[in-house]
CSV table of C-alpha atoms in Angstrom, one decimal:
chain,number,residue,atom,x,y,z
A,1,MET,CA,-68.0,32.8,32.1
A,2,PRO,CA,-69.8,35.6,34.5
A,3,ILE,CA,-69.9,34.9,38.3
A,4,THR,CA,-72.9,34.8,40.4
A,5,THR,CA,-72.3,37.9,42.8
A,6,ASN,CA,-74.6,35.9,45.6
A,7,THR,CA,-72.3,32.9,45.8
A,8,GLY,CA,-70.8,32.5,49.3
A,9,ARG,CA,-67.4,31.3,50.4
A,10,ILE,CA,-66.6,28.0,48.5
A,11,VAL,CA,-64.6,25.1,50.2
A,12,VAL,CA,-62.5,23.3,47.8
A,13,LEU,CA,-61.6,20.3,49.9
A,14,GLY,CA,-58.4,18.6,48.0
A,15,ALA,CA,-56.9,22.0,46.9
A,16,SER,CA,-53.6,20.5,46.5
A,17,GLY,CA,-54.4,17.8,44.2
A,18,TYR,CA,-54.3,18.3,40.3
A,19,ILE,CA,-58.0,19.3,40.0
A,20,GLY,CA,-57.7,21.2,43.3
A,21,GLN,CA,-55.4,23.6,42.7
A,22,HIS,CA,-56.2,24.6,39.3
A,23,LEU,CA,-59.7,25.4,40.3
A,24,THR,CA,-58.3,27.3,43.2
A,25,ALA,CA,-56.3,29.7,41.0
A,26,HIS,CA,-59.4,29.6,38.6
A,27,LEU,CA,-61.8,30.6,41.5
A,28,SER,CA,-59.4,33.2,42.9
A,29,GLN,CA,-59.0,34.7,39.6
A,30,GLN,CA,-62.9,35.4,39.1
A,31,GLY,CA,-63.1,36.9,42.0
A,32,PHE,CA,-64.7,34.1,44.4
A,33,LYS,CA,-63.9,33.6,48.1
A,34,VAL,CA,-62.5,30.4,48.5
A,35,THR,CA,-61.2,28.4,51.2
A,36,ALA,CA,-58.4,25.8,50.1
A,37,ALA,CA,-58.3,23.0,52.4
A,38,ALA,CA,-55.8,20.2,52.2
A,39,ARG,CA,-53.1,18.6,54.5
A,40,ARG,CA,-50.4,20.2,52.5
A,41,ILE,CA,-51.1,23.3,54.0
A,42,GLU,CA,-47.6,25.1,53.9
A,43,TRP,CA,-47.9,24.3,50.0
A,44,LEU,CA,-51.4,25.8,50.0
A,45,GLN,CA,-49.7,29.0,51.5
A,46,GLN,CA,-46.8,29.7,49.1
A,47,GLN,CA,-49.3,29.8,46.2
A,48,LYS,CA,-50.6,33.4,47.7
A,49,TRP,CA,-54.0,33.3,45.8
A,50,PRO,CA,-55.9,36.2,46.3
A,51,ASN,CA,-59.3,35.9,48.1
A,52,VAL,CA,-58.1,32.3,49.3
A,53,ARG,CA,-58.1,31.4,53.0
A,54,CYS,CA,-55.7,28.3,53.4
A,55,CYS,CA,-56.7,25.6,55.8
A,56,PHE,CA,-55.2,22.4,57.0
A,57,ALA,CA,-57.8,19.8,56.6
A,58,ASP,CA,-57.3,15.8,57.0
A,59,VAL,CA,-60.4,13.8,55.6
A,60,TYR,CA,-59.5,11.3,58.5
A,61,GLN,CA,-60.0,13.8,61.0
A,62,SER,CA,-63.8,15.2,61.3
A,63,LYS,CA,-62.4,18.4,63.5
A,64,THR,CA,-60.2,19.5,60.9
A,65,LEU,CA,-62.7,19.6,58.4
A,66,ALA,CA,-65.3,21.3,60.7
A,67,ALA,CA,-63.0,24.3,60.8
A,68,ALA,CA,-62.2,24.2,57.1
A,69,PHE,CA,-66.3,24.2,56.3
A,70,GLU,CA,-67.0,27.4,58.7
A,71,GLY,CA,-68.7,30.0,57.1
A,72,ALA,CA,-69.1,28.1,53.7
A,73,ASP,CA,-72.0,27.8,51.5
A,74,VAL,CA,-70.6,25.3,49.0
A,75,LEU,CA,-68.1,22.7,49.2
A,76,VAL,CA,-66.1,21.2,46.0
A,77,TYR,CA,-65.2,17.5,47.0
A,78,LEU,CA,-62.1,16.7,45.2
A,79,VAL,CA,-60.4,14.3,47.7
A,80,HIS,CA,-59.6,10.6,46.4
A,81,ALA,CA,-57.5,8.1,47.9
A,82,MET,CA,-54.5,6.5,46.1
A,83,ALA,CA,-54.3,3.3,48.3
A,84,GLU,CA,-53.4,-0.1,47.0
A,85,ASP,CA,-56.8,-2.2,45.5
A,86,ASP,CA,-57.3,-4.1,48.9
A,87,ASP,CA,-57.5,-0.5,51.0
A,88,LEU,CA,-59.0,1.8,48.3
A,89,LEU,CA,-62.6,1.3,48.9
A,90,GLU,CA,-62.2,1.5,52.7
A,91,LYS,CA,-60.1,4.3,52.4
A,92,GLU,CA,-62.6,6.3,50.4
A,93,ARG,CA,-65.6,5.3,52.6
A,94,GLN,CA,-63.4,6.4,55.6
A,95,ALA,CA,-62.9,9.8,53.8
A,96,ALA,CA,-66.4,10.3,52.9
A,97,GLN,CA,-67.9,9.2,56.2
A,98,HIS,CA,-65.5,11.7,58.1
A,99,THR,CA,-66.6,14.3,55.9
A,100,LEU,CA,-70.6,13.7,56.4
A,101,LEU,CA,-69.7,13.9,59.9
A,102,ALA,CA,-68.2,17.1,60.0
A,103,LEU,CA,-71.2,18.3,57.4
A,104,LYS,CA,-74.0,18.0,60.1
A,105,ASP,CA,-73.5,21.0,61.9
A,106,SER,CA,-71.8,23.1,59.1
A,107,SER,CA,-73.5,26.0,57.1
A,108,ILE,CA,-72.7,24.1,53.8
A,109,LYS,CA,-76.1,24.3,51.3
A,110,HIS,CA,-74.6,22.5,48.5
A,111,ILE,CA,-71.9,19.9,47.5
A,112,VAL,CA,-70.3,19.5,44.1
A,113,TYR,CA,-68.5,16.3,43.7
A,114,LEU,CA,-66.1,15.8,41.1
A,115,GLY,CA,-66.2,11.7,40.2
A,116,SER,CA,-65.2,9.4,37.2
A,117,MET,CA,-67.2,7.9,34.1
A,118,GLN,CA,-68.9,4.5,35.0
A,119,PRO,CA,-68.8,1.8,32.4
A,120,GLU,CA,-71.6,-1.1,32.3
A,121,GLY,CA,-69.9,-4.1,34.5
A,122,ASN,CA,-67.1,-2.3,36.1
A,123,HIS,CA,-64.5,-4.3,37.5
A,124,SER,CA,-62.0,-1.4,38.3
A,125,ALA,CA,-61.2,-0.7,42.2
A,126,HIS,CA,-60.6,3.2,41.2
A,127,LEU,CA,-63.6,3.5,39.4
A,128,GLN,CA,-65.9,1.7,42.0
A,129,ALA,CA,-64.1,3.6,44.3
A,130,ARG,CA,-65.3,6.9,42.7
A,131,LYS,CA,-68.7,5.8,42.5
A,132,LEU,CA,-68.7,4.9,46.4
A,133,THR,CA,-67.8,8.2,47.3
A,134,GLY,CA,-70.6,9.8,45.1
A,135,ASP,CA,-73.3,7.3,46.9
A,136,LEU,CA,-72.1,8.2,50.5
A,137,LEU,CA,-72.2,11.9,49.8
A,138,ARG,CA,-75.9,11.5,48.9
A,139,MET,CA,-76.6,10.1,52.2
A,140,SER,CA,-76.2,13.7,53.5
A,141,THR,CA,-79.4,16.0,53.7
A,142,ILE,CA,-77.4,18.4,51.6
A,143,PRO,CA,-78.0,18.2,47.7
A,144,VAL,CA,-74.9,16.8,45.9
A,145,THR,CA,-74.3,17.4,42.3
A,146,GLU,CA,-71.9,15.0,41.0
A,147,MET,CA,-70.2,15.9,37.9
A,148,ARG,CA,-68.3,12.5,36.1
A,149,THR,CA,-65.8,12.8,33.6
A,150,GLY,CA,-63.2,10.5,32.1
A,151,ILE,CA,-59.8,12.0,30.3
A,152,VAL,CA,-58.6,15.4,31.1
A,153,ILE,CA,-56.1,17.1,28.7
A,154,GLY,CA,-54.2,19.6,30.8
A,155,ALA,CA,-50.7,20.2,31.9
A,156,GLY,CA,-50.2,17.3,34.9
A,157,SER,CA,-53.3,15.1,34.0
A,158,ALA,CA,-52.0,11.6,34.5
A,159,ALA,CA,-53.3,10.8,30.8
A,160,PHE,CA,-51.9,13.5,29.2
A,161,GLU,CA,-48.4,13.0,30.8
A,162,VAL,CA,-48.3,9.3,30.0
A,163,MET,CA,-49.0,9.9,26.5
A,164,ARG,CA,-46.2,13.0,26.5
A,165,ASP,CA,-43.7,10.9,28.0
A,166,MET,CA,-44.2,7.8,25.9
A,167,VAL,CA,-43.9,9.9,22.7
A,168,TYR,CA,-40.9,11.9,24.0
A,169,ASN,CA,-39.3,8.9,25.7
A,170,LEU,CA,-39.7,6.0,23.4
A,171,PRO,CA,-39.0,5.6,19.4
A,172,VAL,CA,-41.3,2.8,19.0
A,173,LEU,CA,-44.3,2.7,21.3
A,174,THR,CA,-46.2,-0.7,22.3
A,175,PRO,CA,-48.9,0.1,24.3
A,176,PRO,CA,-51.1,-2.7,25.1
A,177,ARG,CA,-54.9,-3.0,24.1
A,178,TRP,CA,-56.5,-0.8,26.7
A,179,VAL,CA,-55.1,2.0,24.4
A,180,ARG,CA,-58.2,1.0,21.9
A,181,SER,CA,-60.5,2.1,24.7
A,182,LYS,CA,-62.7,5.1,23.7
A,183,SER,CA,-63.8,8.1,25.9
A,184,SER,CA,-64.5,12.2,25.5
A,185,PRO,CA,-61.2,14.0,26.4
A,186,ILE,CA,-62.2,17.3,27.9
A,187,ALA,CA,-60.0,20.4,28.2
A,188,LEU,CA,-58.9,21.2,31.5
A,189,GLU,CA,-60.2,24.7,30.9
A,190,ASN,CA,-63.7,23.4,29.6
A,191,LEU,CA,-63.9,21.3,33.1
A,192,LEU,CA,-63.0,24.2,35.2
A,193,ASN,CA,-65.7,25.9,33.8
A,194,TYR,CA,-68.5,23.5,34.4
A,195,LEU,CA,-67.3,23.3,38.1
A,196,GLN,CA,-67.5,26.8,38.3
A,197,GLY,CA,-70.8,27.0,37.0
A,198,LEU,CA,-72.0,24.4,39.2
A,199,VAL,CA,-70.8,26.2,42.4
A,200,THR,CA,-73.1,28.9,41.4
A,201,LEU,CA,-76.1,26.9,40.8
A,202,PRO,CA,-78.8,26.9,43.1
A,203,ALA,CA,-79.4,23.1,44.1
A,204,THR,CA,-82.3,21.7,45.9
A,205,GLU,CA,-82.2,17.9,44.9
A,206,ASN,CA,-79.5,15.4,43.9
A,207,GLN,CA,-78.1,14.7,40.5
A,208,ILE,CA,-75.7,13.3,38.4
A,209,LEU,CA,-74.1,15.1,35.3
A,210,GLU,CA,-71.6,13.8,32.8
A,211,ALA,CA,-69.0,16.3,31.4
A,212,ALA,CA,-67.5,15.5,28.1
A,213,GLY,CA,-65.3,16.8,25.4
A,214,PRO,CA,-66.3,17.4,21.9
A,215,GLU,CA,-65.3,13.9,20.5
A,216,TYR,CA,-65.6,10.3,21.5
A,217,ILE,CA,-62.4,8.8,20.6
A,218,SER,CA,-59.9,6.1,21.4
A,219,TYR,CA,-56.6,6.5,23.8
A,220,GLN,CA,-55.0,5.3,20.4
A,221,THR,CA,-56.2,8.2,18.5
A,222,LEU,CA,-55.2,10.6,20.8
A,223,PHE,CA,-51.7,9.2,20.9
A,224,LYS,CA,-51.6,9.4,17.1
A,225,ARG,CA,-52.7,13.3,17.3
A,226,PHE,CA,-50.2,14.1,19.9
A,227,ILE,CA,-47.5,12.2,17.7
A,228,ALA,CA,-48.2,14.4,14.6
A,229,MET,CA,-48.3,17.7,16.7
A,230,SER,CA,-45.1,17.0,18.6
A,231,GLY,CA,-43.1,16.6,15.2
A,232,LYS,CA,-41.7,13.5,16.6
A,233,ARG,CA,-41.2,10.4,14.2
A,234,ARG,CA,-42.7,7.4,16.2
A,235,TRP,CA,-44.1,4.0,15.3
A,236,LEU,CA,-47.2,3.2,17.4
A,237,LEU,CA,-47.7,-0.8,17.5
A,238,PRO,CA,-50.4,-1.7,20.3
A,239,VAL,CA,-50.0,-5.2,21.3
A,240,PRO,CA,-52.6,-7.7,22.0
A,241,LEU,CA,-51.7,-8.0,25.7
A,242,PRO,CA,-54.2,-7.7,28.6
A,243,THR,CA,-53.3,-4.7,31.0
A,244,SER,CA,-52.2,-7.5,33.5
A,245,PHE,CA,-49.2,-8.1,31.3
A,246,VAL,CA,-48.1,-4.6,31.3
A,247,SER,CA,-46.9,-3.4,34.7
A,248,VAL,CA,-47.5,-0.3,36.2
A,249,TYR,CA,-44.2,-0.4,37.3
A,250,PHE,CA,-43.3,-0.8,33.7
A,251,LEU,CA,-44.9,2.5,33.2
A,252,SER,CA,-43.0,4.2,36.1
A,253,LEU,CA,-39.7,3.4,34.2
A,254,ILE,CA,-40.6,4.9,31.0
A,255,THR,CA,-42.6,7.8,32.4
A,256,SER,CA,-41.9,10.4,35.1
A,257,VAL,CA,-46.0,10.0,36.2
A,258,PRO,CA,-46.3,9.0,39.9
A,259,THR,CA,-47.1,5.5,39.8
A,260,SER,CA,-50.5,5.8,42.1
A,261,LEU,CA,-51.5,8.5,39.1
A,262,ALA,CA,-50.2,6.1,36.3
A,263,LYS,CA,-52.3,3.0,38.0
A,264,ALA,CA,-55.5,4.7,38.3
A,265,LEU,CA,-55.6,5.8,34.8
A,266,ILE,CA,-54.8,2.4,33.3
A,267,GLN,CA,-57.7,1.0,35.4
A,268,GLY,CA,-60.0,3.5,34.0
A,269,LEU,CA,-58.8,3.3,30.5
A,270,ASN,CA,-59.6,-0.7,30.8
A,271,HIS,CA,-63.3,0.2,29.6
A,272,ASP,CA,-65.1,2.2,27.2
A,273,LEU,CA,-66.5,5.3,28.8
A,274,PRO,CA,-69.3,7.2,26.9
A,275,ALA,CA,-70.8,10.2,28.2
A,276,ASP,CA,-73.8,12.6,27.7
A,277,SER,CA,-73.2,15.8,28.5
A,278,GLU,CA,-76.3,17.4,26.6
A,279,LYS,CA,-77.9,18.1,30.3
A,280,LEU,CA,-74.7,19.8,31.7
A,281,GLN,CA,-74.3,21.8,28.6
A,282,LYS,CA,-78.0,23.3,28.9
A,283,LEU,CA,-77.0,24.0,32.4
A,284,ILE,CA,-73.9,25.6,31.9
A,285,PRO,CA,-73.0,26.5,28.0
A,286,GLN,CA,-69.7,26.8,26.6
A,287,THR,CA,-67.8,26.2,23.4
A,288,LEU,CA,-65.7,23.0,24.0
A,289,ILE,CA,-62.3,23.5,23.0
A,290,PRO,CA,-61.0,20.9,20.2
A,291,ILE,CA,-58.7,18.2,21.3
A,292,ASP,CA,-56.0,19.2,18.9
A,293,GLU,CA,-55.9,22.8,20.4
A,294,ALA,CA,-56.4,21.7,23.9
A,295,ILE,CA,-53.1,19.4,23.2
A,296,ARG,CA,-51.2,22.3,21.7
A,297,SER,CA,-52.4,24.9,24.6
A,298,THR,CA,-51.1,22.3,27.2
A,299,LEU,CA,-47.7,21.8,25.8
A,300,GLU,CA,-47.2,25.5,25.6
A,301,LYS,CA,-48.3,26.1,29.2
A,302,GLU,CA,-46.1,23.0,30.9
A,303,GLN,CA,-43.3,25.0,31.5
A,304,GLN,CA,-45.0,28.2,32.9
A,305,GLN,CA,-46.6,26.0,35.5
A,306,ILE,CA,-43.4,24.3,36.4
A,307,MET,CA,-41.0,27.3,36.4
A,308,ASP,CA,-44.2,29.4,38.6
A,309,SER,CA,-44.0,26.6,41.1
A,310,PRO,CA,-42.0,27.9,44.5
A,311,ASP,CA,-40.4,24.5,44.2
A,312,TRP,CA,-37.7,26.2,42.0
A,313,GLY,CA,-37.6,29.5,43.9
A,314,TYR,CA,-38.5,31.4,40.5
A,315,ASP,CA,-35.0,31.0,39.8
A,316,PRO,CA,-33.7,32.5,36.4
A,317,ASP,CA,-31.0,29.7,36.0
A,318,ALA,CA,-33.6,27.0,36.7
A,319,ARG,CA,-36.2,28.8,33.9
A,320,ALA,CA,-32.9,29.1,31.3
A,321,ARG,CA,-32.0,25.4,31.5
A,322,TRP,CA,-35.6,24.0,30.9
A,323,ARG,CA,-36.3,22.4,27.8
A,324,PRO,CA,-39.5,21.1,25.7
A,325,GLY,CA,-39.5,17.5,26.7
A,326,TYR,CA,-38.3,17.3,30.0
A,327,GLY,CA,-40.8,15.1,32.4
A,328,TYR,CA,-43.3,17.4,33.8
A,329,TYR,CA,-43.6,15.1,37.0
A,330,PRO,CA,-39.9,14.8,38.9
A,331,LYS,CA,-38.5,11.5,39.8
A,332,GLN,CA,-37.3,11.6,43.2
A,333,ALA,CA,-35.6,9.5,45.4
A,334,GLY,CA,-34.4,10.0,49.1
A,335,PHE,CA,-34.4,9.3,52.6
A,336,THR,CA,-36.2,10.2,55.9
A,337,LEU,CA,-35.3,9.6,59.4
A,338,GLU,CA,-36.6,10.6,62.7
A,339,THR,CA,-34.5,12.2,65.1
A,340,SER,CA,-34.0,13.9,68.9
A,341,ALA,CA,-32.0,16.7,67.4
A,342,SER,CA,-33.4,20.0,67.7
A,343,LYS,CA,-34.5,22.2,64.5
A,344,ALA,CA,-31.8,24.9,65.4
A,345,ALA,CA,-29.1,22.5,65.4
A,346,LEU,CA,-29.9,20.2,62.3
A,347,TRP,CA,-30.1,23.8,60.4
A,348,LYS,CA,-27.1,24.9,61.5
A,349,VAL,CA,-25.2,21.2,60.2
A,350,ILE,CA,-27.3,21.6,57.1
A,351,GLN,CA,-25.8,25.1,55.9
A,352,GLN,CA,-22.2,23.6,56.5
A,353,LEU,CA,-23.1,21.8,53.0
A,354,GLY,CA,-19.8,21.9,51.0
A,355,GLY,CA,-17.7,22.8,54.0
A,356,ALA,CA,-15.5,21.0,56.4
A,357,GLU,CA,-17.6,17.9,56.2
A,358,GLY,CA,-18.4,18.2,52.5
A,359,TYR,CA,-21.7,16.4,52.0
A,360,PHE,CA,-21.5,14.6,55.2
A,361,TYR,CA,-21.5,11.2,53.2
A,362,ALA,CA,-19.5,9.4,50.4
A,363,ASN,CA,-17.8,12.7,49.8
A,364,GLY,CA,-15.3,10.5,47.5
A,365,LEU,CA,-18.3,10.0,45.0
A,366,TRP,CA,-19.4,13.7,45.3
A,367,LYS,CA,-16.1,14.6,43.7
A,368,THR,CA,-16.2,12.2,41.6
A,369,ARG,CA,-19.1,13.1,39.8
A,370,ALA,CA,-18.0,16.7,39.8
A,371,ARG,CA,-14.7,15.9,37.8
A,372,ILE,CA,-16.8,13.8,35.4
A,373,ASP,CA,-18.4,17.2,34.8
A,374,ASP,CA,-15.2,19.1,34.5
A,375,LEU,CA,-14.0,16.4,31.6
A,376,LEU,CA,-17.7,17.1,29.8
A,377,GLY,CA,-16.8,20.9,29.7
A,378,GLY,CA,-19.0,21.6,32.7
A,379,GLY,CA,-16.8,24.0,34.5
A,380,VAL,CA,-17.7,23.4,38.0
A,381,LYS,CA,-16.4,26.4,40.3
A,382,TYR,CA,-15.4,24.6,43.5
A,383,GLY,CA,-15.8,25.7,47.0
A,384,ARG,CA,-18.8,27.8,49.1
A,385,PRO,CA,-19.2,30.9,50.5
A,386,ASP,CA,-16.7,32.0,53.8
A,387,ARG,CA,-19.5,32.0,56.3
A,388,ASP,CA,-21.4,30.0,58.4
A,389,PHE,CA,-24.9,30.7,56.8
A,390,LEU,CA,-26.0,30.3,53.1
A,391,LYS,CA,-28.0,32.7,51.3
A,392,PRO,CA,-30.4,32.1,48.1
A,393,GLY,CA,-28.0,32.5,45.0
A,394,ASP,CA,-24.9,31.1,46.9
A,395,LYS,CA,-22.9,28.4,44.9
A,396,ILE,CA,-21.7,25.2,46.5
A,397,ASP,CA,-19.4,23.7,44.0
A,398,GLY,CA,-21.7,22.4,41.2
A,399,TRP,CA,-24.8,23.5,43.0
A,400,LYS,CA,-27.0,26.8,43.6
A,401,VAL,CA,-29.0,27.6,46.4
A,402,ILE,CA,-32.4,28.4,45.1
A,403,GLY,CA,-34.7,28.1,48.2
A,404,LEU,CA,-34.2,28.9,51.8
A,405,LYS,CA,-36.7,28.5,54.4
A,406,PRO,CA,-35.0,29.2,58.0
A,407,GLN,CA,-34.9,25.5,60.0
A,408,ARG,CA,-37.1,24.2,57.6
A,409,GLU,CA,-35.9,23.6,53.9
A,410,LEU,CA,-32.8,24.0,51.8
A,411,ALA,CA,-33.3,23.7,47.9
A,412,LEU,CA,-30.2,23.4,45.5
A,413,LEU,CA,-30.1,23.3,41.9
A,414,PHE,CA,-28.4,21.0,40.2
A,415,GLY,CA,-25.9,22.8,38.0
A,416,MET,CA,-23.8,20.0,36.1
A,417,LYS,CA,-24.1,18.7,32.8
A,418,ALA,CA,-26.7,16.0,32.5
A,419,PRO,CA,-29.7,15.2,30.4
A,420,GLY,CA,-32.7,17.0,32.5
A,421,LEU,CA,-33.1,19.7,35.2
A,422,GLY,CA,-32.6,18.6,39.1
A,423,ARG,CA,-32.6,19.9,42.7
A,424,LEU,CA,-31.6,18.5,46.2
A,425,THR,CA,-33.7,19.5,49.1
A,426,PHE,CA,-32.8,19.1,52.9
A,427,THR,CA,-36.2,19.3,54.7
A,428,ILE,CA,-36.9,19.4,58.5
A,429,THR,CA,-40.2,18.8,60.1
A,430,ASP,CA,-41.1,19.3,63.7
A,431,HIS,CA,-43.1,16.9,65.3
A,432,GLY,CA,-42.9,18.1,69.0
A,433,GLU,CA,-40.8,15.5,70.5
A,434,SER,CA,-38.8,14.7,67.7
A,435,ARG,CA,-38.1,16.1,64.0
A,436,SER,CA,-38.0,14.1,60.7
A,437,LEU,CA,-35.1,15.1,58.1
A,438,ASP,CA,-35.6,14.4,54.6
A,439,VAL,CA,-32.7,14.5,51.9
A,440,ARG,CA,-34.3,14.1,48.5
A,441,ALA,CA,-33.0,14.3,44.7
A,442,TRP,CA,-36.0,15.3,42.3
A,443,TRP,CA,-35.1,14.8,38.6
A,444,HIS,CA,-37.2,16.1,35.8
A,445,PRO,CA,-35.7,13.9,32.8
A,446,ALA,CA,-35.1,14.9,29.6
A,447,GLY,CA,-36.5,12.1,27.4
A,448,PHE,CA,-35.1,8.4,27.5
A,449,SER,CA,-31.6,9.5,28.2
A,450,GLY,CA,-32.8,11.8,31.0
A,451,LEU,CA,-34.0,8.4,32.4
A,452,LEU,CA,-31.3,6.2,31.9
A,453,TYR,CA,-29.1,8.7,33.9
A,454,TRP,CA,-31.8,8.7,36.7
A,455,PHE,CA,-31.6,5.1,36.9
A,456,SER,CA,-28.1,4.8,36.5
A,457,MET,CA,-27.5,7.0,39.6
A,458,MET,CA,-30.3,5.1,41.5
A,459,PRO,CA,-28.0,2.5,43.1
A,460,ALA,CA,-25.8,5.7,44.7
A,461,HIS,CA,-29.0,7.1,45.8
A,462,GLN,CA,-30.0,4.2,47.9
A,463,PHE,CA,-27.2,4.8,50.2
A,464,ILE,CA,-25.9,8.0,50.1
A,465,PHE,CA,-29.0,9.9,51.0
A,466,ARG,CA,-29.2,7.6,53.8
A,467,GLY,CA,-25.6,8.1,55.1
A,468,MET,CA,-26.0,11.9,54.7
A,469,ALA,CA,-29.4,12.1,57.0
A,470,LYS,CA,-27.5,9.9,59.4
A,471,ARG,CA,-24.5,12.0,59.6
A,472,ILE,CA,-26.5,15.2,59.6
A,473,ALA,CA,-28.6,14.2,62.4
A,474,SER,CA,-25.3,12.7,64.4
A,475,LEU,CA,-23.7,16.2,64.1
A,476,ALA,CA,-26.8,18.0,65.1
A,477,ARG,CA,-26.9,16.0,68.3
A,478,GLN,CA,-23.4,16.7,69.2
A,479,LYS,CA,-24.1,20.1,68.8
A,480,ASP,CA,-27.3,20.1,71.2
A,481,ARG,CA,-25.0,18.4,73.9
A,482,CYS,CA,-22.5,20.7,73.5
A,483,GLY,CA,-25.1,23.5,73.7
A,484,ARG,CA,-24.1,25.4,70.5
């Protein structure tokens, strides 16, 4: 799609979210000047998008928003709260109101807001919150274009990943009756093209547009098509139970999709979501990607998107170990504590991993896991480099250093035999008078066996990481007292 050359700077608020990161990359590739605004500033900077200015922005702090809006003409609002139902509407209200306050003295001339389709008689807190945000943004004197959509087909989309995980992880699928609800799934690429078109169009008044894909079908039909393309032999037996009987937490057991995303998805799928995209298609003509083609393309892109993430340090061993069917989102477990120890001392201790202190806690369990890997033919090479500091590529027993940010983060690739791909991170965050230390495991499960492995390790995770963090902090405080 050709771009309008007179378009000024665009602020993508919520640039670290699912749509936000894809839209920022898309606009950057098309030559737009973009400000990527979100709380995860370090993550934004790691993406190294050309033509993109990264800016810390917290929708609950108006002053940070004012800095992000500086010199921009268009605001793309992609922020959505993920609070519990009781707090969700209030969180959305606060975010929109703080944004309105920051907009008063800004150069923004047009707001593009990505909302959700709204069924009649809606009782979903998730969908009500999306509508509330649009209503509040329209209270400003700046024209607002709200584009409403339903299911998005793309790598990382909650609707796609829940479906994908259930097909890959379960031989018999028994989803509840919400799978019979209908919507018009749209390919991520089409959605991004619509958003790109909207930021280039002149806006003089508020308008609400609906973005639909090429078909109006049920989620159950989407499941059937995915099963056919996956090559898996699966039974799909929807059960006549209301959503309340199928807990979001049950979904969290059988998929790797974060609980907050799964909950928002289920609330949206409780309703038929018909859409009329005729007006939007006239404004921004494009060929809609057929659903089967969108699914096929998404499956091909998943590995590339995960392995291109800085999280894996672009490590060739991690890329070689990835297999189709691994969960797109990682399961995670860890422990975070606050400590008075200095960053320098914490970092020195962390770099001694695998040395005299072993793994700082429950060393017997760590050794047992390595021995099990030996029995399985993993061939663990024991030991660590004979120096006080680590380098990328260093091996520590069954682990490999794949990420090293001095006094901030150490990331290790899990190298033992197991159904999935994992890493272990030690993260230090400076809060001025104190520091936080986070010890965390990340796991992309390989099908149902990968999930069983993860949950079998959960009891150990619950106390090992706590013990590791406490011991590291204690050793770091000793170093500080000794002046080393």
